[in-house]
GROMACS .gro file of C-alpha atoms in nm:
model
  303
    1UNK     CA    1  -0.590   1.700  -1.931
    2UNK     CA    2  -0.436   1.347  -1.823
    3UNK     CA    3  -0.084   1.416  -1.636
    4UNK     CA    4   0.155   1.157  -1.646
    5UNK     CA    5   0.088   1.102  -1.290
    6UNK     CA    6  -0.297   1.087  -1.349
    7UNK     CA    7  -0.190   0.783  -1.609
    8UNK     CA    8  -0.032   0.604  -1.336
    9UNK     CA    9  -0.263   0.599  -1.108
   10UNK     CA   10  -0.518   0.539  -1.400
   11UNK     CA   11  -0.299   0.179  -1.511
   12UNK     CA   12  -0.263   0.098  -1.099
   13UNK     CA   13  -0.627   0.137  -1.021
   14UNK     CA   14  -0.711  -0.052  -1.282
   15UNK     CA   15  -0.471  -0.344  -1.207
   16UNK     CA   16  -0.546  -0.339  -0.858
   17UNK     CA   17  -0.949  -0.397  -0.879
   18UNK     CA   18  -0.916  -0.632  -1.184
   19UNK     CA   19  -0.690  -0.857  -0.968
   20UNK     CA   20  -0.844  -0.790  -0.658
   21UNK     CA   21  -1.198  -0.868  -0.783
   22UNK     CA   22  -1.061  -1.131  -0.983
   23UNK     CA   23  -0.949  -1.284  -0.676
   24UNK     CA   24  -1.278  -1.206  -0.486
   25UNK     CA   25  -1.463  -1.410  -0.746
   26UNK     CA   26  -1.252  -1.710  -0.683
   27UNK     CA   27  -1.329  -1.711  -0.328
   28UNK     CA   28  -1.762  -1.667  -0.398
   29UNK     CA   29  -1.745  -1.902  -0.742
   30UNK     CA   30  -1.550  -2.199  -0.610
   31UNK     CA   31  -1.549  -2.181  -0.221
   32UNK     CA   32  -1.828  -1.977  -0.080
   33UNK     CA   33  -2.155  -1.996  -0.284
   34UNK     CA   34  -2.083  -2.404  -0.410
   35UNK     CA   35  -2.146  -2.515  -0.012
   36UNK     CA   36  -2.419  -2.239   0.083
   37UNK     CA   37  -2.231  -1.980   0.301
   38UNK     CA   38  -2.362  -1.636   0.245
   39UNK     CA   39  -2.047  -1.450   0.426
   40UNK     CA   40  -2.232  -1.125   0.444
   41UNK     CA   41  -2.254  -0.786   0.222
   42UNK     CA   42  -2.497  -0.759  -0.051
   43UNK     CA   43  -2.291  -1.037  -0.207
   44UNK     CA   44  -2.438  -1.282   0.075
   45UNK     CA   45  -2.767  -1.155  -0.011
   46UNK     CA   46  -2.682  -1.230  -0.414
   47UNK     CA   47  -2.548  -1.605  -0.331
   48UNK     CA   48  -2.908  -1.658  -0.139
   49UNK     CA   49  -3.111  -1.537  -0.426
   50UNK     CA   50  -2.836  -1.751  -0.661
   51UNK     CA   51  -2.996  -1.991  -0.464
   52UNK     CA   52  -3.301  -1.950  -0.436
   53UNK     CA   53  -3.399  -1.809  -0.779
   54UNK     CA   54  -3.099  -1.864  -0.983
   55UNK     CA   55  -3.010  -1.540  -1.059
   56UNK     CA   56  -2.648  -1.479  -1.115
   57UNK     CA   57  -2.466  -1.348  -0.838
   58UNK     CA   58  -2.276  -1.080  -1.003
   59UNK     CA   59  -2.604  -0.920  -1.161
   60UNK     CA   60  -2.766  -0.951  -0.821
   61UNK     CA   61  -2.504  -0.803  -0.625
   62UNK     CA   62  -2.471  -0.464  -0.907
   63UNK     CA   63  -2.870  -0.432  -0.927
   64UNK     CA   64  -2.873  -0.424  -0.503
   65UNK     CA   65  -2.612  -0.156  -0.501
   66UNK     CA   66  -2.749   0.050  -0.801
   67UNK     CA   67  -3.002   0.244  -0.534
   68UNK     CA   68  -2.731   0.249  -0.239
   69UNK     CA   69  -2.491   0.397  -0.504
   70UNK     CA   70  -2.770   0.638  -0.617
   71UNK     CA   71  -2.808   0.758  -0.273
   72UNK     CA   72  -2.395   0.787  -0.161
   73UNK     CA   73  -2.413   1.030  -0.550
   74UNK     CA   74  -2.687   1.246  -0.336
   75UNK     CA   75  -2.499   1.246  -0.045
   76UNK     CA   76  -2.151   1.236  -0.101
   77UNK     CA   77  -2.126   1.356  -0.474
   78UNK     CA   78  -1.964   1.148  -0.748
   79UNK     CA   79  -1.585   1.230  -0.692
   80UNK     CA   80  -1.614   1.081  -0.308
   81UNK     CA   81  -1.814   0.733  -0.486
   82UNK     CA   82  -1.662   0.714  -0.796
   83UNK     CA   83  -1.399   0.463  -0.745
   84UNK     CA   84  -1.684   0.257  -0.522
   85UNK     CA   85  -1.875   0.263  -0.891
   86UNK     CA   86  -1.604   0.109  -1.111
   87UNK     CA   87  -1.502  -0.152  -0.839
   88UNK     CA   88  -1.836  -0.234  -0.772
   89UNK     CA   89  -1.917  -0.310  -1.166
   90UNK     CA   90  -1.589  -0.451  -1.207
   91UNK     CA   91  -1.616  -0.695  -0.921
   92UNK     CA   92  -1.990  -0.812  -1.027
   93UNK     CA   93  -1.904  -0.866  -1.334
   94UNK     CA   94  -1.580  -1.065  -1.292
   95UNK     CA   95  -1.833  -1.313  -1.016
   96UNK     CA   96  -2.032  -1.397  -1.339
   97UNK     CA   97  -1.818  -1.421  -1.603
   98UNK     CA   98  -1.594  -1.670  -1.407
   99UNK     CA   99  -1.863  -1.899  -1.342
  100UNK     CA  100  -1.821  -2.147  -1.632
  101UNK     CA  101  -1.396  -2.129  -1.599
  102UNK     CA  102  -1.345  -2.162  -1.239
  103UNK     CA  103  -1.405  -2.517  -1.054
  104UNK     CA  104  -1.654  -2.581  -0.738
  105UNK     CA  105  -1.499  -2.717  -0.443
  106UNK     CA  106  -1.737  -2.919  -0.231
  107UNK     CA  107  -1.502  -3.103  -0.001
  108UNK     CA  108  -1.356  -3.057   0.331
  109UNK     CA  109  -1.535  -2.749   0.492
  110UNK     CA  110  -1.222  -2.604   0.675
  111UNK     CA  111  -1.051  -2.542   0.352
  112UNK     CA  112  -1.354  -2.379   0.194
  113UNK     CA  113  -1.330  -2.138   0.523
  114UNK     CA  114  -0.986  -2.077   0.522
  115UNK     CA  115  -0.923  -2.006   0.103
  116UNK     CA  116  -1.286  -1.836   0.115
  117UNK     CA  117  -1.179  -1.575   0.380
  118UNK     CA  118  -0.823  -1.580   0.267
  119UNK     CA  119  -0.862  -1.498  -0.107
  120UNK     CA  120  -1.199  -1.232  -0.039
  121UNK     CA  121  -0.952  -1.067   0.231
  122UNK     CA  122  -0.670  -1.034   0.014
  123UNK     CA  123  -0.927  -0.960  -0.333
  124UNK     CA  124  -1.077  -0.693  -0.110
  125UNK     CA  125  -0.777  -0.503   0.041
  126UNK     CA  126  -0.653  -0.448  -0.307
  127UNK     CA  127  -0.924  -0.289  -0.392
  128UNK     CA  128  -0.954  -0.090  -0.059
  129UNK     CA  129  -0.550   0.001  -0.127
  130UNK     CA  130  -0.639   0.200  -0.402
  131UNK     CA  131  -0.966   0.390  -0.206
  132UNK     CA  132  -1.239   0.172  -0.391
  133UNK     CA  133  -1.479  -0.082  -0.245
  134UNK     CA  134  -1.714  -0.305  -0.380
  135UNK     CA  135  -2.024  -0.110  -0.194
  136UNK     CA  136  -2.245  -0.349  -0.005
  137UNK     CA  137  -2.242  -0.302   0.375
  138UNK     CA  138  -1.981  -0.072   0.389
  139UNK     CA  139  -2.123   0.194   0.173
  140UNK     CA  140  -2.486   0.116   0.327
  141UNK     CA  141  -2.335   0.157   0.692
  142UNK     CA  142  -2.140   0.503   0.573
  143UNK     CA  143  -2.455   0.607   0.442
  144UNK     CA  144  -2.674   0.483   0.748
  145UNK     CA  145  -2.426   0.682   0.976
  146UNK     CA  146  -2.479   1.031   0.808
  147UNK     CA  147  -2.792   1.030   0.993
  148UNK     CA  148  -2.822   0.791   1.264
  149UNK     CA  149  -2.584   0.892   1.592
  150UNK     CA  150  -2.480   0.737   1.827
  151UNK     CA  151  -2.340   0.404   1.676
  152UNK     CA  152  -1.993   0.389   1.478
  153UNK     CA  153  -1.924   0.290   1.142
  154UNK     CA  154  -1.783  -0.051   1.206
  155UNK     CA  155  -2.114  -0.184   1.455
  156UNK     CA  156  -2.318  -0.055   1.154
  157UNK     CA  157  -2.163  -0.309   0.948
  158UNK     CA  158  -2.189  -0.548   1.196
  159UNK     CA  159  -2.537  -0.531   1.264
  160UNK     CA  160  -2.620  -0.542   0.916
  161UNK     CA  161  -2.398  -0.849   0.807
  162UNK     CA  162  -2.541  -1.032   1.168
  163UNK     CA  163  -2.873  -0.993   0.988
  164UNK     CA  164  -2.740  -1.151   0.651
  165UNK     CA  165  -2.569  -1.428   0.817
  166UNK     CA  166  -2.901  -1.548   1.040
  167UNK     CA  167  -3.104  -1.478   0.712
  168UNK     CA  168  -2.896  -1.748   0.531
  169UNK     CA  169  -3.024  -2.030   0.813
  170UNK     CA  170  -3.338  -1.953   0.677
  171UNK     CA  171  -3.265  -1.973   0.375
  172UNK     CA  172  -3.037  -2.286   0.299
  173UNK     CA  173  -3.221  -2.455   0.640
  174UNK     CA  174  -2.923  -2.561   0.800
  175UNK     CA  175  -2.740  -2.388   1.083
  176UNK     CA  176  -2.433  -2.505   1.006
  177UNK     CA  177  -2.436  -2.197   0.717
  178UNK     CA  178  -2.398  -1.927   0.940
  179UNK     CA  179  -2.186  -2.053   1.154
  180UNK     CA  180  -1.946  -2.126   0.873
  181UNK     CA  181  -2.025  -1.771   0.721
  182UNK     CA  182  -1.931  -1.612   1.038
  183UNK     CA  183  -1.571  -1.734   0.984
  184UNK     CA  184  -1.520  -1.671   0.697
  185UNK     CA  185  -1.634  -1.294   0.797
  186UNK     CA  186  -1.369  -1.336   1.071
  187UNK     CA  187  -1.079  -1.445   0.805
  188UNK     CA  188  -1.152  -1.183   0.561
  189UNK     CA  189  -1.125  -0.917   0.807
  190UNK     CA  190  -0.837  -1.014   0.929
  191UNK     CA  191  -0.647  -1.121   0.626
  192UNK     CA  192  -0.755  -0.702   0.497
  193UNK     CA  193  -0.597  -0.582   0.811
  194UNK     CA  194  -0.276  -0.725   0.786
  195UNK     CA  195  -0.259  -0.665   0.450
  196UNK     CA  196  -0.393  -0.280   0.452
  197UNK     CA  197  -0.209  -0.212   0.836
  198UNK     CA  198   0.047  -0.479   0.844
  199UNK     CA  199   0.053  -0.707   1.173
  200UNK     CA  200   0.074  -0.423   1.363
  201UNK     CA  201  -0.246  -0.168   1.434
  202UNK     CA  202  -0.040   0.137   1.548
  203UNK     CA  203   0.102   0.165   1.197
  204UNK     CA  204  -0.002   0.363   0.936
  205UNK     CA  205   0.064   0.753   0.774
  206UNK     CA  206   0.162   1.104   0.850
  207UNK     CA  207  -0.011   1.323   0.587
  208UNK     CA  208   0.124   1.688   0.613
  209UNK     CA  209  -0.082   1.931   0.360
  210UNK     CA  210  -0.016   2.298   0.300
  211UNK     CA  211  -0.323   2.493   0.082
  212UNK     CA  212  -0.513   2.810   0.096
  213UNK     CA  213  -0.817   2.592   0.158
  214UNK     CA  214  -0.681   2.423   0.476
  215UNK     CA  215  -0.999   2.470   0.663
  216UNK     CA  216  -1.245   2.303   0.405
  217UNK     CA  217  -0.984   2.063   0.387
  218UNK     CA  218  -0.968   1.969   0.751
  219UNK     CA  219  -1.356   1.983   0.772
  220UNK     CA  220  -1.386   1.708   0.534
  221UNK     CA  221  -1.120   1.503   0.685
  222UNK     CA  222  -1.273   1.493   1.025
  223UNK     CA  223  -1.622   1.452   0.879
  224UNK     CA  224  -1.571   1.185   0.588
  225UNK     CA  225  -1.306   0.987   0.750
  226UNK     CA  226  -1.332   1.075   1.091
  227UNK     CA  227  -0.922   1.114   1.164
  228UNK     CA  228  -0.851   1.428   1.354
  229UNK     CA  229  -0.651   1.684   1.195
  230UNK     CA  230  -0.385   1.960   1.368
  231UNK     CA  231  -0.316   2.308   1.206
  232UNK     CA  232   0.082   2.378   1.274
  233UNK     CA  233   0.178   2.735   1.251
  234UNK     CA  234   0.415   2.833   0.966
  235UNK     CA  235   0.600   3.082   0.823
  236UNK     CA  236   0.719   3.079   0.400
  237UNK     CA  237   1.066   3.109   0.430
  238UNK     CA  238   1.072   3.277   0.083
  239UNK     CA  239   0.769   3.488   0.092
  240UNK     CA  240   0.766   3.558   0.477
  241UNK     CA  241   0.406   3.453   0.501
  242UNK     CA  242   0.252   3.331   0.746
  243UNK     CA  243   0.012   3.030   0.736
  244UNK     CA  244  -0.064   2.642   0.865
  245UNK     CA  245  -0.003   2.338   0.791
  246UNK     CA  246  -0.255   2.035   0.866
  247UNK     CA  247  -0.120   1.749   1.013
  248UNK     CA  248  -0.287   1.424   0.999
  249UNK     CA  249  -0.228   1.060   1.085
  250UNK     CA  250  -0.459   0.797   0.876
  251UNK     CA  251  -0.443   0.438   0.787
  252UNK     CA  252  -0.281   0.281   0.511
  253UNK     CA  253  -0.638   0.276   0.337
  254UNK     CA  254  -0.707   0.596   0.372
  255UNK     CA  255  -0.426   0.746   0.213
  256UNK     CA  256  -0.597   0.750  -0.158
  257UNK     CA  257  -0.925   0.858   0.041
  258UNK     CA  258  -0.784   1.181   0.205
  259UNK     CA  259  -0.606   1.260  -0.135
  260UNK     CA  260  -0.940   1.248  -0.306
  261UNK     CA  261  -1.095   1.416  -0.080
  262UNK     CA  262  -0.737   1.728  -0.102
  263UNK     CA  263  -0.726   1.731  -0.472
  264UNK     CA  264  -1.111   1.787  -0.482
  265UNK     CA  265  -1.097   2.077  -0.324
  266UNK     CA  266  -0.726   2.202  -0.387
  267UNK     CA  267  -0.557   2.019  -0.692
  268UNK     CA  268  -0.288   2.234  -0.660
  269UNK     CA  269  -0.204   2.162  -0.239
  270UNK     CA  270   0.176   2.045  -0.126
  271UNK     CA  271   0.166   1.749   0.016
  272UNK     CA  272   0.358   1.504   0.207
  273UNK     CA  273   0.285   1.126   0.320
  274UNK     CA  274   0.519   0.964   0.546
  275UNK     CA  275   0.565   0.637   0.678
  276UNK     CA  276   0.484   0.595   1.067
  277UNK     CA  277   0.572   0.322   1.299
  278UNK     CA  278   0.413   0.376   1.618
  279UNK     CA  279   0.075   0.536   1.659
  280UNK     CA  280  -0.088   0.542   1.961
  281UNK     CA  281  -0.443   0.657   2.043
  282UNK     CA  282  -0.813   0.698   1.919
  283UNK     CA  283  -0.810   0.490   1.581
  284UNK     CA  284  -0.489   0.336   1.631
  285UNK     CA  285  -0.309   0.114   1.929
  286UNK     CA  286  -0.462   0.198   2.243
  287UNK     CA  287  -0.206   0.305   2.562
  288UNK     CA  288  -0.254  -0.023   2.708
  289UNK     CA  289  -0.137  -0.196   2.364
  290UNK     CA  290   0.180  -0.009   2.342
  291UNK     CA  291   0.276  -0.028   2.699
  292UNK     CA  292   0.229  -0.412   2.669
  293UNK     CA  293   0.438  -0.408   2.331
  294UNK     CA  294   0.693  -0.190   2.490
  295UNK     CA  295   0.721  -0.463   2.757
  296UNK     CA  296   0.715  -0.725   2.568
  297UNK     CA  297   1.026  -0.555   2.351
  298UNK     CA  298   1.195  -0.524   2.671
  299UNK     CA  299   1.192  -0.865   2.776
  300UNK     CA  300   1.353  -0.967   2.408
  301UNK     CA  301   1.605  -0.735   2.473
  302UNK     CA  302   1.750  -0.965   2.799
  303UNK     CA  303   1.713  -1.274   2.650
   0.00000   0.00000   0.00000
């Protein structure tokens, strides 16, 4: 039965990837794909075969990620993927049936880098703000990680969207692609981190949750997202019980993540998300970062 809250989140997932992939398709239909830059993903992969073969990039990109979606439903189970299935058909579709209404800008290159990164960046962390993606490298690299150890998540997407980008010299024989690719990599990652973290990388949330299945709870955290979780003691004032509490600090992102991953297993936990403005350590701002911040604050405060 659909709760009132259930609706809401229903009406703001669904306006947040039909925005944010409307936006995405912008950035591959008039910037990216019109002057041959294949900025990574399984979207890079579609523009090259848009090139080379003509076939759309939308269909390209859904058909590449039908196996790797296949796979993460093995894996993971559909509740962890299914937001990662809408936003992925969503987002293909909305590259292809743009085409014939949006125009192709072939001019000055620094302004197809700049609105290319800017406007996948920005399509992108709207999705990611309500725990979807659009698959491709991410979900390939989360997938690649469940049994390969030893690298981390984010130089599993690196090595696989390196590979993409020197694939597309090949490909359009020119080595100017690449290079151009590789910034607009650079601006969409960027442009996703200030808008998912703010300006600030030691920012982010406290999650405190309270359910009899803490410890399946905690497991899943630590495994799926990899954020460390701490069990606080407790006592119900009412009921005299005692208990814990988990305590948890994620990022912006990964605040619709860890709540599908508690209402999986407990749709019934208490929870509480609060906003945090310093956190320092593994994830987050390093020691180093904050003591230079904390410096640099000081010297503000004598001027």
């Amino acid at each position: 039965m659909l709760t009132r809250k259930k609706v809401k989140d229903l009406l703001l997932d669904s306006v947040f990837f039909l925005f944010g992939s409307f936006l995405f398709a912008i950035s591959i239909d008039t910037f990216t794909a019109p002057n041959q830059i294949a900025a990574g993903g399984l979207t890079g992969v579609a523009t090259m075969f848009n090139h080379l073969f003509g076939v759309p990039i939308g269909t390209a990109n859904l058909l590449m990620n039908v196996p790797l979606l296949i796979w993460a439903y093995v894996e993971m189970g559909y509740q962890i993927i299914i937001k990662t299935v809408i936003a992925t058909l969503i987002s293909s579709a909305m590259i292809d049936v743009m085409v014939p209404y949006l125009p192709q800008y072939q001019g000055d290159p620094l302004i197809t880098i700049v609105f290319g990164g800017c406007l996948a960046g920005l399509g992108l962390a709207l999705i990611l703000m309500r725990g979807g993606t659009t698959g491709g490298t991410e979900l390939a690299a989360n997938l690649l990680a469940l049994h390969i150890r030893g690298l981390s998540l984010g130089k599993f997407i690196m090595i696989i969207d390196l590979v993409i980008v020197v694939s597309s010299a090949v490909v359009y024989q020119d080595y100017e692609s690449p290079l151009y690719a590789i910034l607009v990599i650079y601006i969409t990652s960027k442009v996703i981190d200030t808008v998912l973290y703010g300006t600030d990388s030691g920012t982010g949330k406290m999650m405190f949750i309270i359910s009899p299945k803490n410890n399946e709870i905690a497991q899943r955290i630590m495994n799926d997202l990899e954020r460390g979780v701490t069990e606080l003691k407790s006592r119900g004032a009412y009921s005299g019980r005692e208990g814990t509490v988990l305590m948890c600090a994620v990022g912006r992102q990964e605040v619709h993540k860890t709540y599908d991953i508690i209402h999986e297993l407990d749709p019934d936990a208490f929870i509480v998300v609060d906003d945090v403005g310093e956190i320092t350590g593994l994830g987050f701002r390093d020691f180093h970062q904050y003591r230079q911040k904390g410096k640099k604050d000081k010297n503000k405060d004598k001027k």
